[in-house]
C-alpha cells in the first residue's frame, strides 16, 4: 500500500482550534521536503485537508478533548491524507455534499474538500472517525 | 491573523487581512465589519487580501457575511489582491461571481 512513498509526516494533537496551525505547519514541512509538488496541487490538497481538520475541530467530543491523528504522504503520482479522531460521529453524506446558495455563510466545507481532491471518504469504526483524502498529482 | 483598518474617504474603509482567514479568525473579521458599518457608518469596504496566506470555507463565509452587512447598509464589500490559494477557493466555490476579485485596492473604488 505504501509502495513508492516518497515522504510521510505525522501529527498527533488535541483537535482544538490551535491544531489547525499545526496542520498548516505539517503541510509546510511536507512541501519543503517535496518541492516538486505543483502550486496547484499544494493549494488544492491543503484546502481539502484543512476543511476536514476544521470539521473535526468543530464536531469534537461531547466529553472533553478530542484527539486526532493525521498522516500526510507524498507519492510520485498522488498526495494522501489520513485522519483518525475519537470525536463524535460525523453525520455526513459525502455523496450529497454540494455548494449551498450563493449568500449562505456556511455549509461549503465538505463540498470544497470534495472538489479539491479525487478521493474523500469517511467511516466510523470502534468509536473512532476515519477520513481519507487523495489527490492525483498534476503533471509538472 | 491580524486586521488593520484604514479609513477611506467619507464612508469607506480598507481592511488589510494579514495571515490565515480560517475557523479561528473568521468570527473576528465578521465582528470587525459589523462594527465598521454600524458603529462608524462606513459601508463601502475593501478587504485587502494581499497578505492573506490561506482562506478556508469559514473565511469565505465571513466575507459573504461582510458583503451582506455592507449591502444592507447601502454600501458594498469588495476584495482586492487575492493570492493563488484564495483565488482557487473563490473559483472552486463559484463565489468569484459574487465576490469579484480586483487586482488593486484602487480598482475596487472605480
PDB file of C-alpha atoms in Angstrom:
ATOM      1  CA  UNK A   1       0.000   0.000   0.000  1.00  0.00           C
ATOM      2  CA  UNK A   2       2.910   2.315   0.775  1.00  0.00           C
ATOM      3  CA  UNK A   3       4.979   1.230  -2.223  1.00  0.00           C
ATOM      4  CA  UNK A   4       6.690   4.142  -3.877  1.00  0.00           C
ATOM      5  CA  UNK A   5       6.002   6.517  -0.995  1.00  0.00           C
ATOM      6  CA  UNK A   6       8.404   9.448  -1.117  1.00  0.00           C
ATOM      7  CA  UNK A   7       7.676  11.208   2.163  1.00  0.00           C
ATOM      8  CA  UNK A   8       5.457  10.763   5.208  1.00  0.00           C
ATOM      9  CA  UNK A   9       4.702  13.148   8.047  1.00  0.00           C
ATOM     10  CA  UNK A  10       2.534  12.509  11.085  1.00  0.00           C
ATOM     11  CA  UNK A  11       0.808  14.660  13.669  1.00  0.00           C
ATOM     12  CA  UNK A  12      -0.924  13.636  16.873  1.00  0.00           C
ATOM     13  CA  UNK A  13      -2.711  16.528  18.515  1.00  0.00           C
ATOM     14  CA  UNK A  14      -5.675  17.659  20.517  1.00  0.00           C
ATOM     15  CA  UNK A  15      -8.342  18.666  17.990  1.00  0.00           C
ATOM     16  CA  UNK A  16      -8.767  22.250  19.159  1.00  0.00           C
ATOM     17  CA  UNK A  17      -8.605  25.418  17.022  1.00  0.00           C
ATOM     18  CA  UNK A  18      -4.850  25.677  17.677  1.00  0.00           C
ATOM     19  CA  UNK A  19      -4.397  22.327  15.979  1.00  0.00           C
ATOM     20  CA  UNK A  20      -5.245  23.936  12.625  1.00  0.00           C
ATOM     21  CA  UNK A  21      -1.988  25.900  12.838  1.00  0.00           C
ATOM     22  CA  UNK A  22      -0.133  22.638  13.488  1.00  0.00           C
ATOM     23  CA  UNK A  23      -1.719  21.084  10.399  1.00  0.00           C
ATOM     24  CA  UNK A  24      -0.622  24.088   8.320  1.00  0.00           C
ATOM     25  CA  UNK A  25       2.891  23.700   9.763  1.00  0.00           C
ATOM     26  CA  UNK A  26       2.960  19.994   8.879  1.00  0.00           C
ATOM     27  CA  UNK A  27       1.845  20.787   5.332  1.00  0.00           C
ATOM     28  CA  UNK A  28       4.579  23.438   5.063  1.00  0.00           C
ATOM     29  CA  UNK A  29       7.086  20.801   6.149  1.00  0.00           C
ATOM     30  CA  UNK A  30       5.901  18.334   3.547  1.00  0.00           C
ATOM     31  CA  UNK A  31       6.135  20.973   0.775  1.00  0.00           C
ATOM     32  CA  UNK A  32       9.652  21.731   1.972  1.00  0.00           C
ATOM     33  CA  UNK A  33      10.654  18.095   1.630  1.00  0.00           C
ATOM     34  CA  UNK A  34       8.769  17.691  -1.667  1.00  0.00           C
ATOM     35  CA  UNK A  35       9.462  20.882  -3.633  1.00  0.00           C
ATOM     36  CA  UNK A  36       8.392  19.262  -6.902  1.00  0.00           C
ATOM     37  CA  UNK A  37       4.692  19.222  -5.892  1.00  0.00           C
ATOM     38  CA  UNK A  38       2.976  21.842  -8.060  1.00  0.00           C
ATOM     39  CA  UNK A  39       1.468  25.014  -6.612  1.00  0.00           C
ATOM     40  CA  UNK A  40      -1.995  23.923  -7.759  1.00  0.00           C
ATOM     41  CA  UNK A  41      -1.705  20.521  -6.075  1.00  0.00           C
ATOM     42  CA  UNK A  42      -0.458  22.139  -2.873  1.00  0.00           C
ATOM     43  CA  UNK A  43      -3.294  24.666  -2.761  1.00  0.00           C
ATOM     44  CA  UNK A  44      -5.999  22.089  -3.554  1.00  0.00           C
ATOM     45  CA  UNK A  45      -4.676  19.451  -1.133  1.00  0.00           C
ATOM     46  CA  UNK A  46      -4.074  21.944   1.683  1.00  0.00           C
ATOM     47  CA  UNK A  47      -7.561  23.394   1.249  1.00  0.00           C
ATOM     48  CA  UNK A  48      -9.166  19.942   1.485  1.00  0.00           C
ATOM     49  CA  UNK A  49      -7.029  18.815   4.443  1.00  0.00           C
ATOM     50  CA  UNK A  50      -7.769  21.997   6.412  1.00  0.00           C
ATOM     51  CA  UNK A  51     -11.512  21.714   5.711  1.00  0.00           C
ATOM     52  CA  UNK A  52     -11.579  18.184   7.151  1.00  0.00           C
ATOM     53  CA  UNK A  53      -9.398  19.227  10.107  1.00  0.00           C
ATOM     54  CA  UNK A  54     -11.767  22.141  10.810  1.00  0.00           C
ATOM     55  CA  UNK A  55     -14.721  19.769  10.595  1.00  0.00           C
ATOM     56  CA  UNK A  56     -13.099  17.516  13.214  1.00  0.00           C
ATOM     57  CA  UNK A  57     -12.399  20.536  15.462  1.00  0.00           C
ATOM     58  CA  UNK A  58     -15.988  21.801  15.128  1.00  0.00           C
ATOM     59  CA  UNK A  59     -17.602  18.436  15.804  1.00  0.00           C
ATOM     60  CA  UNK A  60     -15.390  17.225  18.619  1.00  0.00           C
ATOM     61  CA  UNK A  61     -16.247  15.044  21.545  1.00  0.00           C
ATOM     62  CA  UNK A  62     -19.083  15.855  23.944  1.00  0.00           C
ATOM     63  CA  UNK A  63     -16.923  14.563  26.779  1.00  0.00           C
ATOM     64  CA  UNK A  64     -13.928  16.861  26.680  1.00  0.00           C
ATOM     65  CA  UNK A  65     -10.926  16.684  24.422  1.00  0.00           C
ATOM     66  CA  UNK A  66     -10.861  15.056  21.025  1.00  0.00           C
ATOM     67  CA  UNK A  67      -7.571  13.584  19.893  1.00  0.00           C
ATOM     68  CA  UNK A  68      -6.677  13.497  16.264  1.00  0.00           C
ATOM     69  CA  UNK A  69      -4.007  11.702  14.300  1.00  0.00           C
ATOM     70  CA  UNK A  70      -3.052  12.894  10.821  1.00  0.00           C
ATOM     71  CA  UNK A  71      -0.744  11.178   8.350  1.00  0.00           C
ATOM     72  CA  UNK A  72       0.311  13.005   5.181  1.00  0.00           C
ATOM     73  CA  UNK A  73       2.018  11.058   2.407  1.00  0.00           C
ATOM     74  CA  UNK A  74       3.599  12.084  -0.861  1.00  0.00           C
ATOM     75  CA  UNK A  75       3.736   9.593  -3.734  1.00  0.00           C
ATOM     76  CA  UNK A  76       5.078  10.170  -7.221  1.00  0.00           C
ATOM     77  CA  UNK A  77       1.538  10.262  -8.582  1.00  0.00           C
ATOM     78  CA  UNK A  78      -0.627  11.371  -5.647  1.00  0.00           C
ATOM     79  CA  UNK A  79      -0.930  13.090  -2.254  1.00  0.00           C
ATOM     80  CA  UNK A  80      -2.698  11.233   0.564  1.00  0.00           C
ATOM     81  CA  UNK A  81      -4.025  12.302   3.956  1.00  0.00           C
ATOM     82  CA  UNK A  82      -5.490  10.074   6.652  1.00  0.00           C
ATOM     83  CA  UNK A  83      -7.231  11.405   9.750  1.00  0.00           C
ATOM     84  CA  UNK A  84      -8.303   9.370  12.766  1.00  0.00           C
ATOM     85  CA  UNK A  85     -10.111  11.049  15.672  1.00  0.00           C
ATOM     86  CA  UNK A  86     -12.095   9.962  18.709  1.00  0.00           C
ATOM     87  CA  UNK A  87     -14.734  12.680  18.473  1.00  0.00           C
ATOM     88  CA  UNK A  88     -18.464  12.329  17.907  1.00  0.00           C
ATOM     89  CA  UNK A  89     -19.771  10.503  14.885  1.00  0.00           C
ATOM     90  CA  UNK A  90     -19.832  12.812  11.862  1.00  0.00           C
ATOM     91  CA  UNK A  91     -23.293  12.757  10.337  1.00  0.00           C
ATOM     92  CA  UNK A  92     -22.177  13.481   6.807  1.00  0.00           C
ATOM     93  CA  UNK A  93     -23.378  12.397   3.400  1.00  0.00           C
ATOM     94  CA  UNK A  94     -20.373  12.961   1.185  1.00  0.00           C
ATOM     95  CA  UNK A  95     -22.273  11.934  -1.947  1.00  0.00           C
ATOM     96  CA  UNK A  96     -24.814  14.670  -1.288  1.00  0.00           C
ATOM     97  CA  UNK A  97     -22.328  17.377  -0.273  1.00  0.00           C
ATOM     98  CA  UNK A  98     -22.944  20.349  -2.573  1.00  0.00           C
ATOM     99  CA  UNK A  99     -22.417  24.093  -2.592  1.00  0.00           C
ATOM    100  CA  UNK A 100     -25.209  25.974  -0.779  1.00  0.00           C
ATOM    101  CA  UNK A 101     -26.915  29.154  -2.020  1.00  0.00           C
ATOM    102  CA  UNK A 102     -24.609  31.986  -3.044  1.00  0.00           C
ATOM    103  CA  UNK A 103     -25.289  34.066   0.053  1.00  0.00           C
ATOM    104  CA  UNK A 104     -25.100  31.229   2.587  1.00  0.00           C
ATOM    105  CA  UNK A 105     -22.407  31.917   5.168  1.00  0.00           C
ATOM    106  CA  UNK A 106     -21.654  28.267   5.934  1.00  0.00           C
ATOM    107  CA  UNK A 107     -22.057  24.781   4.543  1.00  0.00           C
ATOM    108  CA  UNK A 108     -19.346  24.831   1.866  1.00  0.00           C
ATOM    109  CA  UNK A 109     -16.572  22.960   3.679  1.00  0.00           C
ATOM    110  CA  UNK A 110     -17.249  19.374   2.607  1.00  0.00           C
ATOM    111  CA  UNK A 111     -18.228  20.357  -0.927  1.00  0.00           C
ATOM    112  CA  UNK A 112     -14.965  22.314  -1.214  1.00  0.00           C
ATOM    113  CA  UNK A 113     -12.926  19.397   0.122  1.00  0.00           C
ATOM    114  CA  UNK A 114     -14.671  17.007  -2.260  1.00  0.00           C
ATOM    115  CA  UNK A 115     -13.963  19.275  -5.225  1.00  0.00           C
ATOM    116  CA  UNK A 116     -10.295  19.748  -4.309  1.00  0.00           C
ATOM    117  CA  UNK A 117      -9.322  16.061  -4.127  1.00  0.00           C
ATOM    118  CA  UNK A 118     -10.095  12.938  -6.145  1.00  0.00           C
ATOM    119  CA  UNK A 119     -10.968  10.705  -3.199  1.00  0.00           C
ATOM    120  CA  UNK A 120     -12.721  11.717   0.027  1.00  0.00           C
ATOM    121  CA  UNK A 121     -14.096   9.027   2.316  1.00  0.00           C
ATOM    122  CA  UNK A 122     -15.448   8.872   5.859  1.00  0.00           C
ATOM    123  CA  UNK A 123     -16.155   5.871   8.058  1.00  0.00           C
ATOM    124  CA  UNK A 124     -16.910   5.263  11.717  1.00  0.00           C
ATOM    125  CA  UNK A 125     -15.273   2.253  13.330  1.00  0.00           C
ATOM    126  CA  UNK A 126     -14.947   1.310  17.019  1.00  0.00           C
ATOM    127  CA  UNK A 127     -15.894   4.808  18.226  1.00  0.00           C
ATOM    128  CA  UNK A 128     -13.312   6.481  16.017  1.00  0.00           C
ATOM    129  CA  UNK A 129     -13.753   8.545  12.864  1.00  0.00           C
ATOM    130  CA  UNK A 130     -11.588   7.847   9.818  1.00  0.00           C
ATOM    131  CA  UNK A 131     -11.237  10.292   6.954  1.00  0.00           C
ATOM    132  CA  UNK A 132      -9.116   9.631   3.868  1.00  0.00           C
ATOM    133  CA  UNK A 133      -8.227  12.094   1.139  1.00  0.00           C
ATOM    134  CA  UNK A 134      -6.249  11.548  -2.022  1.00  0.00           C
ATOM    135  CA  UNK A 135      -5.368  13.929  -4.821  1.00  0.00           C
ATOM    136  CA  UNK A 136      -3.811  12.750  -8.073  1.00  0.00           C
ATOM    137  CA  UNK A 137      -0.818  14.962  -8.791  1.00  0.00           C
ATOM    138  CA  UNK A 138      -0.915  17.034 -11.936  1.00  0.00           C
ATOM    139  CA  UNK A 139       1.986  16.735 -14.322  1.00  0.00           C
ATOM    140  CA  UNK A 140       4.683  19.333 -13.697  1.00  0.00           C
TER     141      UNK A 140
ATOM    142  CA  UNK B   1      -4.444  36.719  11.842  1.00  0.00           C
ATOM    143  CA  UNK B   2      -4.136  40.485  12.119  1.00  0.00           C
ATOM    144  CA  UNK B   3      -6.569  43.067  10.747  1.00  0.00           C
ATOM    145  CA  UNK B   4      -5.609  46.701  10.124  1.00  0.00           C
ATOM    146  CA  UNK B   5      -8.338  49.161   9.237  1.00  0.00           C
ATOM    147  CA  UNK B   6      -7.620  52.227   7.155  1.00  0.00           C
ATOM    148  CA  UNK B   7     -10.470  54.746   6.748  1.00  0.00           C
ATOM    149  CA  UNK B   8     -11.017  55.799   3.161  1.00  0.00           C
ATOM    150  CA  UNK B   9     -12.990  58.896   2.161  1.00  0.00           C
ATOM    151  CA  UNK B  10     -16.269  59.782   3.858  1.00  0.00           C
ATOM    152  CA  UNK B  11     -17.867  56.346   4.066  1.00  0.00           C
ATOM    153  CA  UNK B  12     -15.210  53.828   3.121  1.00  0.00           C
ATOM    154  CA  UNK B  13     -12.571  51.689   4.800  1.00  0.00           C
ATOM    155  CA  UNK B  14      -9.899  49.253   3.729  1.00  0.00           C
ATOM    156  CA  UNK B  15      -9.347  46.172   5.890  1.00  0.00           C
ATOM    157  CA  UNK B  16      -5.881  44.694   5.475  1.00  0.00           C
ATOM    158  CA  UNK B  17      -6.104  40.998   6.410  1.00  0.00           C
ATOM    159  CA  UNK B  18      -2.748  39.525   7.318  1.00  0.00           C
ATOM    160  CA  UNK B  19      -2.386  35.762   7.951  1.00  0.00           C
ATOM    161  CA  UNK B  20      -4.826  32.859   7.688  1.00  0.00           C
ATOM    162  CA  UNK B  21      -8.528  33.580   7.305  1.00  0.00           C
ATOM    163  CA  UNK B  22      -9.982  30.438   8.835  1.00  0.00           C
ATOM    164  CA  UNK B  23     -12.149  28.943  11.570  1.00  0.00           C
ATOM    165  CA  UNK B  24     -10.117  30.814  14.185  1.00  0.00           C
ATOM    166  CA  UNK B  25     -10.031  34.293  12.611  1.00  0.00           C
ATOM    167  CA  UNK B  26     -13.288  34.395  10.601  1.00  0.00           C
ATOM    168  CA  UNK B  27     -15.512  35.459  13.561  1.00  0.00           C
ATOM    169  CA  UNK B  28     -13.177  38.402  14.233  1.00  0.00           C
ATOM    170  CA  UNK B  29     -13.496  39.628  10.624  1.00  0.00           C
ATOM    171  CA  UNK B  30     -17.267  39.280  10.792  1.00  0.00           C
ATOM    172  CA  UNK B  31     -17.427  41.318  14.007  1.00  0.00           C
ATOM    173  CA  UNK B  32     -14.966  43.881  12.641  1.00  0.00           C
ATOM    174  CA  UNK B  33     -17.084  44.518   9.545  1.00  0.00           C
ATOM    175  CA  UNK B  34     -20.243  44.806  11.661  1.00  0.00           C
ATOM    176  CA  UNK B  35     -18.510  47.396  13.876  1.00  0.00           C
ATOM    177  CA  UNK B  36     -17.163  49.439  10.970  1.00  0.00           C
ATOM    178  CA  UNK B  37     -20.543  49.508   9.200  1.00  0.00           C
ATOM    179  CA  UNK B  38     -22.847  50.011  12.179  1.00  0.00           C
ATOM    180  CA  UNK B  39     -20.707  51.994  14.624  1.00  0.00           C
ATOM    181  CA  UNK B  40     -18.564  54.069  12.260  1.00  0.00           C
ATOM    182  CA  UNK B  41     -21.061  54.393   9.400  1.00  0.00           C
ATOM    183  CA  UNK B  42     -18.512  53.247   6.835  1.00  0.00           C
ATOM    184  CA  UNK B  43     -20.272  50.916   4.441  1.00  0.00           C
ATOM    185  CA  UNK B  44     -18.066  50.888   1.339  1.00  0.00           C
ATOM    186  CA  UNK B  45     -15.445  48.360   2.313  1.00  0.00           C
ATOM    187  CA  UNK B  46     -12.439  46.821   0.636  1.00  0.00           C
ATOM    188  CA  UNK B  47     -10.787  43.728   2.075  1.00  0.00           C
ATOM    189  CA  UNK B  48      -7.151  43.682   1.031  1.00  0.00           C
ATOM    190  CA  UNK B  49      -6.095  40.024   0.793  1.00  0.00           C
ATOM    191  CA  UNK B  50      -2.511  40.640  -0.365  1.00  0.00           C
ATOM    192  CA  UNK B  51      -1.125  39.280   2.915  1.00  0.00           C
ATOM    193  CA  UNK B  52      -3.764  36.563   3.379  1.00  0.00           C
ATOM    194  CA  UNK B  53      -1.834  33.300   3.155  1.00  0.00           C
ATOM    195  CA  UNK B  54      -4.819  30.975   3.260  1.00  0.00           C
ATOM    196  CA  UNK B  55      -8.612  31.091   3.304  1.00  0.00           C
ATOM    197  CA  UNK B  56     -10.990  28.248   4.178  1.00  0.00           C
ATOM    198  CA  UNK B  57     -14.774  27.962   3.914  1.00  0.00           C
ATOM    199  CA  UNK B  58     -15.358  29.803   7.194  1.00  0.00           C
ATOM    200  CA  UNK B  59     -13.153  32.654   5.965  1.00  0.00           C
ATOM    201  CA  UNK B  60     -15.209  32.790   2.787  1.00  0.00           C
ATOM    202  CA  UNK B  61     -18.346  32.773   4.948  1.00  0.00           C
ATOM    203  CA  UNK B  62     -17.043  35.819   6.842  1.00  0.00           C
ATOM    204  CA  UNK B  63     -16.526  37.695   3.566  1.00  0.00           C
ATOM    205  CA  UNK B  64     -20.073  36.814   2.462  1.00  0.00           C
ATOM    206  CA  UNK B  65     -21.389  37.948   5.843  1.00  0.00           C
ATOM    207  CA  UNK B  66     -19.496  41.226   5.441  1.00  0.00           C
ATOM    208  CA  UNK B  67     -20.857  41.686   1.930  1.00  0.00           C
ATOM    209  CA  UNK B  68     -24.419  41.243   3.197  1.00  0.00           C
ATOM    210  CA  UNK B  69     -23.815  43.631   6.119  1.00  0.00           C
ATOM    211  CA  UNK B  70     -22.349  46.318   3.833  1.00  0.00           C
ATOM    212  CA  UNK B  71     -25.088  45.974   1.216  1.00  0.00           C
ATOM    213  CA  UNK B  72     -27.837  46.094   3.856  1.00  0.00           C
ATOM    214  CA  UNK B  73     -26.420  49.486   4.879  1.00  0.00           C
ATOM    215  CA  UNK B  74     -26.467  50.726   1.285  1.00  0.00           C
ATOM    216  CA  UNK B  75     -22.805  50.036   0.550  1.00  0.00           C
ATOM    217  CA  UNK B  76     -20.693  47.206  -0.773  1.00  0.00           C
ATOM    218  CA  UNK B  77     -17.744  44.994   0.106  1.00  0.00           C
ATOM    219  CA  UNK B  78     -15.100  44.242  -2.475  1.00  0.00           C
ATOM    220  CA  UNK B  79     -11.937  42.188  -2.356  1.00  0.00           C
ATOM    221  CA  UNK B  80      -8.509  43.044  -3.731  1.00  0.00           C
ATOM    222  CA  UNK B  81      -5.097  41.443  -4.287  1.00  0.00           C
ATOM    223  CA  UNK B  82      -6.155  37.841  -3.656  1.00  0.00           C
ATOM    224  CA  UNK B  83      -3.347  35.302  -3.866  1.00  0.00           C
ATOM    225  CA  UNK B  84      -3.434  31.957  -5.674  1.00  0.00           C
ATOM    226  CA  UNK B  85      -4.991  29.869  -2.893  1.00  0.00           C
ATOM    227  CA  UNK B  86      -7.719  32.442  -2.202  1.00  0.00           C
ATOM    228  CA  UNK B  87      -8.462  32.709  -5.946  1.00  0.00           C
ATOM    229  CA  UNK B  88      -8.668  28.926  -6.111  1.00  0.00           C
ATOM    230  CA  UNK B  89     -11.231  28.853  -3.278  1.00  0.00           C
ATOM    231  CA  UNK B  90     -13.318  31.551  -4.995  1.00  0.00           C
ATOM    232  CA  UNK B  91     -13.259  29.616  -8.275  1.00  0.00           C
ATOM    233  CA  UNK B  92     -13.862  26.214  -6.664  1.00  0.00           C
ATOM    234  CA  UNK B  93     -16.999  27.558  -4.991  1.00  0.00           C
ATOM    235  CA  UNK B  94     -18.013  29.772  -7.961  1.00  0.00           C
ATOM    236  CA  UNK B  95     -18.088  32.644  -5.481  1.00  0.00           C
ATOM    237  CA  UNK B  96     -15.908  34.734  -7.785  1.00  0.00           C
ATOM    238  CA  UNK B  97     -19.253  35.664  -9.414  1.00  0.00           C
ATOM    239  CA  UNK B  98     -20.431  37.286  -6.168  1.00  0.00           C
ATOM    240  CA  UNK B  99     -17.121  38.440  -4.706  1.00  0.00           C
ATOM    241  CA  UNK B 100     -15.345  39.562  -7.850  1.00  0.00           C
ATOM    242  CA  UNK B 101     -11.631  39.778  -7.171  1.00  0.00           C
ATOM    243  CA  UNK B 102      -9.953  43.071  -8.057  1.00  0.00           C
ATOM    244  CA  UNK B 103      -6.274  43.348  -8.801  1.00  0.00           C
ATOM    245  CA  UNK B 104      -5.738  46.504  -6.767  1.00  0.00           C
ATOM    246  CA  UNK B 105      -7.428  48.403  -3.927  1.00  0.00           C
ATOM    247  CA  UNK B 106      -7.833  51.422  -6.209  1.00  0.00           C
ATOM    248  CA  UNK B 107      -9.724  49.300  -8.744  1.00  0.00           C
ATOM    249  CA  UNK B 108     -12.307  48.477  -6.061  1.00  0.00           C
ATOM    250  CA  UNK B 109     -13.297  52.139  -5.850  1.00  0.00           C
ATOM    251  CA  UNK B 110     -13.671  52.647  -9.618  1.00  0.00           C
TER     252      UNK B 110
END
